[in-house]
Coordinates of C-alpha atoms in Angstrom, one line a residue:
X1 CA 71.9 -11.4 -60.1
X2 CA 73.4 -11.2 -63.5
X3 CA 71.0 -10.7 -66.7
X4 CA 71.9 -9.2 -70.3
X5 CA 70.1 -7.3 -72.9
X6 CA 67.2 -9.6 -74.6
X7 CA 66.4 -11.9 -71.1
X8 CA 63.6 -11.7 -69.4
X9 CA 62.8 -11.2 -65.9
X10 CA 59.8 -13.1 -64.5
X11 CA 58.5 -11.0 -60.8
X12 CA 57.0 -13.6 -58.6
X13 CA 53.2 -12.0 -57.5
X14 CA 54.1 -11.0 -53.5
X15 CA 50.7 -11.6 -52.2
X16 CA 48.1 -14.2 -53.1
X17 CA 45.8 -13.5 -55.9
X18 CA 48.8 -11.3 -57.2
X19 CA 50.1 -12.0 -60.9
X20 CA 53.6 -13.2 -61.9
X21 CA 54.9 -10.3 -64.4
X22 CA 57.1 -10.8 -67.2
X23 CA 59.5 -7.8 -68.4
X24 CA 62.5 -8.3 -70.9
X25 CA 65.6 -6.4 -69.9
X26 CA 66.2 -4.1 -73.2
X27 CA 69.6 -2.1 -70.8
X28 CA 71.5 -3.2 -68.5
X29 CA 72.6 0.2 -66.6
X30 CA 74.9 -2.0 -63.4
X31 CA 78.5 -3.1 -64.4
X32 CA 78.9 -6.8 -65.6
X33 CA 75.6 -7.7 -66.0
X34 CA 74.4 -6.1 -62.4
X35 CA 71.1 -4.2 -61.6
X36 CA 69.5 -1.8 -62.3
X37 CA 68.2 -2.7 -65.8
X38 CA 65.3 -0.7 -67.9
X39 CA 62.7 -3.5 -68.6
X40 CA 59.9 -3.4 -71.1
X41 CA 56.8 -4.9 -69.5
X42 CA 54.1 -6.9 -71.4
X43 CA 52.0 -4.2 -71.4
X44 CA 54.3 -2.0 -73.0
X45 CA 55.6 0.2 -70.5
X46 CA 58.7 0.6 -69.4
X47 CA 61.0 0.7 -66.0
X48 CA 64.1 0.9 -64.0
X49 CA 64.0 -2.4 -62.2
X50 CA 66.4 -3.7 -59.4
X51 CA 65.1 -6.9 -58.9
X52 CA 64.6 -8.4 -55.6
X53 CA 64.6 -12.1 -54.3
X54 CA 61.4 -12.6 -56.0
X55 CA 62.6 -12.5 -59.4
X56 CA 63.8 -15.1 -61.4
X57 CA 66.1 -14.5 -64.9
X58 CA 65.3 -16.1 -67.7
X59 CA 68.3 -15.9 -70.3
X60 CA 67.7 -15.5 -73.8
X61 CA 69.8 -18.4 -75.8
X62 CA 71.4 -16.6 -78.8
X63 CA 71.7 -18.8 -82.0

């Protein structure tokens, strides 16, 4: 998985009934690109995140 600063991460809910979450990647801490990233959650909070085969990058087209 490769993401960069500004995409956002969407986390599949891993059970039924379970949300999809949404987090944008504001540092990437791997090399190139690589997990782990900090995330900022919709809520507001914040996390190291190394996301697993239920997460999707979305990436952020710069203009």
């Amino acid at each position: 998985m490769q993401a960069n600063v500004g995409d956002t991460l969407l986390v599949h809910g891993r059970i039924v009934g379970q949300h999809d979450k949404t987090a944008e990647v504001v540092e990437v801490l791997g090399q190139k690109g690589s997990p782990p990233y900090r995330v900022r959650f919709d809520d507001g909070h914040e996390a190291l995140l190394s996301p697993g085969p239920d997460t999707v990058v979305r990436h952020h087209e710069q203009s």
